mmCIF file of C-alpha atoms in Angstrom:
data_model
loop_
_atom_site.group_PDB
_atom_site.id
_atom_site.type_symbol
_atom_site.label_atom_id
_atom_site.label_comp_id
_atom_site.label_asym_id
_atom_site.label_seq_id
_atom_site.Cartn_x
_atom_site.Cartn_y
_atom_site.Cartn_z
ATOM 1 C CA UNK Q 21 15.709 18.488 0.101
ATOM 2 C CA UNK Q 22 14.525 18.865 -3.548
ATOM 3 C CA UNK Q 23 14.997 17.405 -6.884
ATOM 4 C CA UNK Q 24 15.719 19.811 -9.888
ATOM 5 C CA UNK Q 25 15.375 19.279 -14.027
ATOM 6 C CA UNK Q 26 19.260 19.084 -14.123
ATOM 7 C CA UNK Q 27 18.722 15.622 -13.103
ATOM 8 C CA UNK Q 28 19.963 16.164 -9.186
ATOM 9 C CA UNK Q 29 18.747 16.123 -5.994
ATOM 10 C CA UNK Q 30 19.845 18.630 -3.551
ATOM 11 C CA UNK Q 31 19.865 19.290 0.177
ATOM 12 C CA UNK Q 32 20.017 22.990 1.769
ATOM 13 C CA UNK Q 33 21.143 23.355 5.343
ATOM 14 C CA UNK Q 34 19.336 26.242 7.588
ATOM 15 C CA UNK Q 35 21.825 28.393 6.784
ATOM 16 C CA UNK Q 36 21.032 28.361 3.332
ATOM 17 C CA UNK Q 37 24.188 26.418 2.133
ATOM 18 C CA UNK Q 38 24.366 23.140 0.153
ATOM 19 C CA UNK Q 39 24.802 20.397 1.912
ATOM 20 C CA UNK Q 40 25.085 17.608 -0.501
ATOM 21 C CA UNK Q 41 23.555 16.446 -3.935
ATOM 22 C CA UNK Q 42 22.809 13.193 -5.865
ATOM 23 C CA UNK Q 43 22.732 12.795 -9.467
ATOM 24 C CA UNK Q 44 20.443 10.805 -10.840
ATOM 25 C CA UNK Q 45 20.061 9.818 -14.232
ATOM 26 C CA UNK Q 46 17.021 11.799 -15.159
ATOM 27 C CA UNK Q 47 14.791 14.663 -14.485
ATOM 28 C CA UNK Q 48 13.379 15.187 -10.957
ATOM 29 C CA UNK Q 49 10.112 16.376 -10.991
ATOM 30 C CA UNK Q 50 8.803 13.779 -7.810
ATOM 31 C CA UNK Q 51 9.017 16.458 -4.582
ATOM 32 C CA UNK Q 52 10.448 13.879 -1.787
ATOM 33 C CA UNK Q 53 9.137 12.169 0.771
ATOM 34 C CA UNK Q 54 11.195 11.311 4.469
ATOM 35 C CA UNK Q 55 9.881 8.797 7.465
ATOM 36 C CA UNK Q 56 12.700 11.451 9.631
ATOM 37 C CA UNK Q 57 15.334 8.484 8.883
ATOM 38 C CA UNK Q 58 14.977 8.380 5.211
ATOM 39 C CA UNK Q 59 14.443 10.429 2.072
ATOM 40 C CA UNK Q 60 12.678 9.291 -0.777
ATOM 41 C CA UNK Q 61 12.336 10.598 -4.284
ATOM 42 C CA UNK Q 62 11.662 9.046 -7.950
ATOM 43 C CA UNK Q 63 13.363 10.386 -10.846
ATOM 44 C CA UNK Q 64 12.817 10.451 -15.019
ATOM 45 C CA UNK Q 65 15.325 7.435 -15.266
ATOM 46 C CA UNK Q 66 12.497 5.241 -13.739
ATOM 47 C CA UNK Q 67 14.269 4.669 -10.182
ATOM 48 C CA UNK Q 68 12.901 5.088 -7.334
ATOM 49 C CA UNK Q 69 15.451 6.100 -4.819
ATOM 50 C CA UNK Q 70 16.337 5.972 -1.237
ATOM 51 C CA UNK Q 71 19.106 8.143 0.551
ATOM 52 C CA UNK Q 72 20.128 8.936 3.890
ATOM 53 C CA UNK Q 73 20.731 12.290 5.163
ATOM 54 C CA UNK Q 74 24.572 12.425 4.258
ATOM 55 C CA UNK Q 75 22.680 12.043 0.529
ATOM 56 C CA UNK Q 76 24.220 8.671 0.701
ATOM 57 C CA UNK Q 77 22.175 5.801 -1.815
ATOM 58 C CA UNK Q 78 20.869 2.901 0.231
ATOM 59 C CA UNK Q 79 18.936 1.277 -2.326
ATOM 60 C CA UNK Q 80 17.459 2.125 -5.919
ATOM 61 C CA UNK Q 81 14.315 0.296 -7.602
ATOM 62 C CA UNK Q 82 13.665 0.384 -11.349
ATOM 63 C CA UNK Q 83 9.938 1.169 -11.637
ATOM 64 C CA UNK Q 84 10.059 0.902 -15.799
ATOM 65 C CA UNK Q 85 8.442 4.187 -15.878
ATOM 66 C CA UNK Q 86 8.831 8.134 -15.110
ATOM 67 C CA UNK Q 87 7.867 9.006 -11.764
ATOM 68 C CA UNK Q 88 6.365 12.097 -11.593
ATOM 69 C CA UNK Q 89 3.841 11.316 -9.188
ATOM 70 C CA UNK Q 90 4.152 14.706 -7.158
ATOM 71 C CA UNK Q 91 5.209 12.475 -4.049
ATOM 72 C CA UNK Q 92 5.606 9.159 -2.704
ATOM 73 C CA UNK Q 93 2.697 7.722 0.092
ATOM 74 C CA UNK Q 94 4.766 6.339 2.905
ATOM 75 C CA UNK Q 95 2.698 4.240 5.024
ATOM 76 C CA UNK Q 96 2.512 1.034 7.474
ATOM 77 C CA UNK Q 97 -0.824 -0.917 6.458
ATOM 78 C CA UNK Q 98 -1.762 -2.136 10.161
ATOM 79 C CA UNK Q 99 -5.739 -1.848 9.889
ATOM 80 C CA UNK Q 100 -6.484 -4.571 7.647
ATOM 81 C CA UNK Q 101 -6.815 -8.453 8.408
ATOM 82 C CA UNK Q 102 -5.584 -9.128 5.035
ATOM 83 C CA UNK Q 103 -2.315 -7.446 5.357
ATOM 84 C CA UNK Q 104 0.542 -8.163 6.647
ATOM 85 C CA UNK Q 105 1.988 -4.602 7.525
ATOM 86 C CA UNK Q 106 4.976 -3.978 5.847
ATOM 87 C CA UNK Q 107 6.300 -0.540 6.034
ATOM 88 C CA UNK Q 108 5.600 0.571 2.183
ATOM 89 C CA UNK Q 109 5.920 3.229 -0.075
ATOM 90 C CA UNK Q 110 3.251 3.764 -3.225
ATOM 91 C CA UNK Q 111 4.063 5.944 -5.913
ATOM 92 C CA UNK Q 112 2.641 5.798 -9.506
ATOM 93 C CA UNK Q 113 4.460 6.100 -12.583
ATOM 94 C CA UNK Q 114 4.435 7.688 -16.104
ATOM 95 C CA UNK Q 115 3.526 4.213 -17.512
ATOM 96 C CA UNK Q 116 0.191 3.906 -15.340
ATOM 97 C CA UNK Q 117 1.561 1.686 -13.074
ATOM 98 C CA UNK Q 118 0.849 1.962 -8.804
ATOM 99 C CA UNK Q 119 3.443 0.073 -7.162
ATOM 100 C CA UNK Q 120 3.923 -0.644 -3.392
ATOM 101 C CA UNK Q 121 7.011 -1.428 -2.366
ATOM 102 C CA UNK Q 122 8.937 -2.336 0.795
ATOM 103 C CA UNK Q 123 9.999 0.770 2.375
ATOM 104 C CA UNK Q 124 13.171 -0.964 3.965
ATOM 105 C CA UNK Q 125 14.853 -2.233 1.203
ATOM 106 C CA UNK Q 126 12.968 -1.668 -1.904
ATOM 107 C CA UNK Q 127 11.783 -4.674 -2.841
ATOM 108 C CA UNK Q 128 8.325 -4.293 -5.155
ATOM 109 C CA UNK Q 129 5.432 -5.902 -3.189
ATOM 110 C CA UNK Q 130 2.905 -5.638 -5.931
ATOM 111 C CA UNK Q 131 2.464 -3.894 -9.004
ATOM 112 C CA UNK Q 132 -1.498 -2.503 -10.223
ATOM 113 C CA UNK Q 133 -1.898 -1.810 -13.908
ATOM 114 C CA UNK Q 134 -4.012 0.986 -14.034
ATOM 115 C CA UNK Q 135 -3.193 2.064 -17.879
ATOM 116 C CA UNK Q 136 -2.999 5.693 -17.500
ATOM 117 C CA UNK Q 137 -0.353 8.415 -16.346
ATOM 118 C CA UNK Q 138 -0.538 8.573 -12.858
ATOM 119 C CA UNK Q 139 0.826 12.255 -12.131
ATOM 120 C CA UNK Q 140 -1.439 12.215 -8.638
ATOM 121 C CA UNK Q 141 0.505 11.099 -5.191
ATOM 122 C CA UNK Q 142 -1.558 7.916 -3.787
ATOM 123 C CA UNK Q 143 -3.171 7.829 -0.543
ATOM 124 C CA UNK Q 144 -3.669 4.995 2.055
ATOM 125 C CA UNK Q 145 -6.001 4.325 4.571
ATOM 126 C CA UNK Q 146 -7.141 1.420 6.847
ATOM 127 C CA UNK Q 147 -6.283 -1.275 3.822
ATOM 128 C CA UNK Q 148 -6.881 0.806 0.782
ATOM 129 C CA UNK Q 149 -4.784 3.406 -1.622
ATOM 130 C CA UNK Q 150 -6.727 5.776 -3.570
ATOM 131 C CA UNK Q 151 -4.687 7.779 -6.275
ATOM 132 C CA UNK Q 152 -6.226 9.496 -9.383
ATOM 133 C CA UNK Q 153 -4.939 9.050 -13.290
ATOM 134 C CA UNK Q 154 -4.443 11.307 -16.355
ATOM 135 C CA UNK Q 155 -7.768 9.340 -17.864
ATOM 136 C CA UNK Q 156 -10.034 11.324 -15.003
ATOM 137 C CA UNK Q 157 -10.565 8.051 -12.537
ATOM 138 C CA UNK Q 158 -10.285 7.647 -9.379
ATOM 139 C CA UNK Q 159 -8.595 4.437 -8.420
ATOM 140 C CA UNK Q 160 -9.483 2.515 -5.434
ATOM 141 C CA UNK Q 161 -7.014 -0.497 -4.820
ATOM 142 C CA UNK Q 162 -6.366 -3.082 -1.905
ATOM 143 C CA UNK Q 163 -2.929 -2.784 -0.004
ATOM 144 C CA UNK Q 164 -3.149 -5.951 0.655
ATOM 145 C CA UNK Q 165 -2.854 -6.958 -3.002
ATOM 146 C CA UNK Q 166 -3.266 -3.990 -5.539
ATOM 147 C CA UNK Q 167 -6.290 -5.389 -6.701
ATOM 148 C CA UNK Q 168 -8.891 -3.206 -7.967
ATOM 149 C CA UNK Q 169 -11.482 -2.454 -5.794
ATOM 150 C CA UNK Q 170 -13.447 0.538 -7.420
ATOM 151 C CA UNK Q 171 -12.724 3.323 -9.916
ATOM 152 C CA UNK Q 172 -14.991 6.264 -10.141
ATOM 153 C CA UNK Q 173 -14.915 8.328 -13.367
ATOM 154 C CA UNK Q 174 -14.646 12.014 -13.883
ATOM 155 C CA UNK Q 175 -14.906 14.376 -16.901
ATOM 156 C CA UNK Q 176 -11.029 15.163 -16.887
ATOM 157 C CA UNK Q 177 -7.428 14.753 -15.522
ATOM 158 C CA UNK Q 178 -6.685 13.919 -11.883
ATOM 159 C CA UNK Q 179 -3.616 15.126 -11.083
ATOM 160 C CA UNK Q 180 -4.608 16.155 -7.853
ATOM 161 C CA UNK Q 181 -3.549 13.909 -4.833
ATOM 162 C CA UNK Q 182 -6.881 12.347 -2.419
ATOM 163 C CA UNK Q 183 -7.301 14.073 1.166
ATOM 164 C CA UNK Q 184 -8.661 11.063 3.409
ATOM 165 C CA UNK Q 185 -10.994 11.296 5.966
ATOM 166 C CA UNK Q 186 -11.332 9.268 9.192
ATOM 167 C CA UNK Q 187 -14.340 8.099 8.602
ATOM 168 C CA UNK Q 188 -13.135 6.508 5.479
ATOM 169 C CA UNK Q 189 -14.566 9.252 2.950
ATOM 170 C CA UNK Q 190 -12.021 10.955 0.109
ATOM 171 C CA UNK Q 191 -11.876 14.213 -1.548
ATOM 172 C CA UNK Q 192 -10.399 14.935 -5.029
ATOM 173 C CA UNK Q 193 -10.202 17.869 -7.549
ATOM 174 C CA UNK Q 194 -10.423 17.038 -11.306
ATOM 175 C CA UNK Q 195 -9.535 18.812 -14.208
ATOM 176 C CA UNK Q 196 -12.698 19.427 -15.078
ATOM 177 C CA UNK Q 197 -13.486 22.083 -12.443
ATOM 178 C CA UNK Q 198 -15.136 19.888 -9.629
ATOM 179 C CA UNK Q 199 -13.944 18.718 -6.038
ATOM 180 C CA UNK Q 200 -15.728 15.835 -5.536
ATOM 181 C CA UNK Q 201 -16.546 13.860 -2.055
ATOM 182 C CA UNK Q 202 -17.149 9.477 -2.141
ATOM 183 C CA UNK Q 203 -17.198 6.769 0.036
ATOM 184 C CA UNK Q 204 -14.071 5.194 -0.070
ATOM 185 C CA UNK Q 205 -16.050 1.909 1.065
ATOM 186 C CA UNK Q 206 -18.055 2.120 -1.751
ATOM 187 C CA UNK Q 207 -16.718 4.313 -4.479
ATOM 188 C CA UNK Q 208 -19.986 6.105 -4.392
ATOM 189 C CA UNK Q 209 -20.484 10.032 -4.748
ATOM 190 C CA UNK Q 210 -21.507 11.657 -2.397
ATOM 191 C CA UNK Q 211 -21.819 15.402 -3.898
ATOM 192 C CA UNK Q 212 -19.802 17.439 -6.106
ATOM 193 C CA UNK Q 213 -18.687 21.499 -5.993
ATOM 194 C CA UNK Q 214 -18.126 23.197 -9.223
ATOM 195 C CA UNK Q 215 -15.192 25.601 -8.592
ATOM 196 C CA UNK Q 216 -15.762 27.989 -11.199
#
């Protein structure tokens, strides 16, 4: 399943045949995302969408923005006391908004300002989502709430998209030529490797 500039989202069978396709009412540069039940996939006419496998709609969400974010995080926050659990999706937008919403029928759970493009998929762990903006931070936010919990600033872009660690530690390349390694617990740097 894929998403194409012509505004539709298309499904290939193993045989190499098409299958079905959506039309949305924008651009599709968001690759999708599936839990094996559903398919997700944001589009340049600000909705979020989810489909089933017949490429049937089950439910759209207006996210006032572009979603370009190069995937949506699907997730169920079970490891923190302060959150309830729901089975979410977070996906940034155009606009600089993070959003988590309610995997099952859309519903936005809370929405973080974070004033920048966000072009970089999010990531979740244990009660926190880490995604990186066009402005060169890192964001750290709460699941529980989308507040703010630390931001960590680098000397370009993040478009890249944060590879946790189970010991709660996150990776991220910048724009400015430099993977760098923090404590998600802290926002603190650990080191940095110049990759040029």
């Amino acid at each position: 399943v894929f998403g194409c500039l012509d505004g539709k989202i298309y499904a290939i069978g193993n045989e190499g045949r098409l299958r079905w396709q959506f039309d949305t009412g924008g651009e599709v540069w968001c690759s999708p995302s599936s839990d094996g039940h559903k398919i997700f996939v944001g589009s340049d006419d600000c909705n979020l969408y989810s489909l089933d496998f017949d490429g049937k709609l089950i439910w759209k969400t207006n996210l006032q923005g572009k979603i370009r974010s190069s995937s949506p995080c699907l997730t169920t926050d079970t490891n923190s006391y302060d959150d309830p659990g729901f089975p979410s999706i977070y996906i940034g937008t155009q606009s600089g908004n993070l959003y988590r919403i309610n995997k099952d029928n859309g519903e936005i759970l809370w929405t973080s300002e974070l004033r920048s493009p966000l072009l970089s998929s999010p990531s979740s762990i244990q009660g926190y989502v880490l995604v990186g903006s066009s402005n060169g931070y890192l964001h750290c936010v709460k699941s529980a709430d989308g507040s703010l919990f630390w931001k960590f600033k680098t000397a370009d872009k993040i478009w890249a998209s944060p590879a946790l660690t189970k010991d709660l530690r996150v990776f991220v390349n910048s724009l400015d030529s430099h993977i760098y390694y923090l404590d998600i617990l802290t926002g603190k740097l650990l080191w940095k490797f110049p990759t040029m």
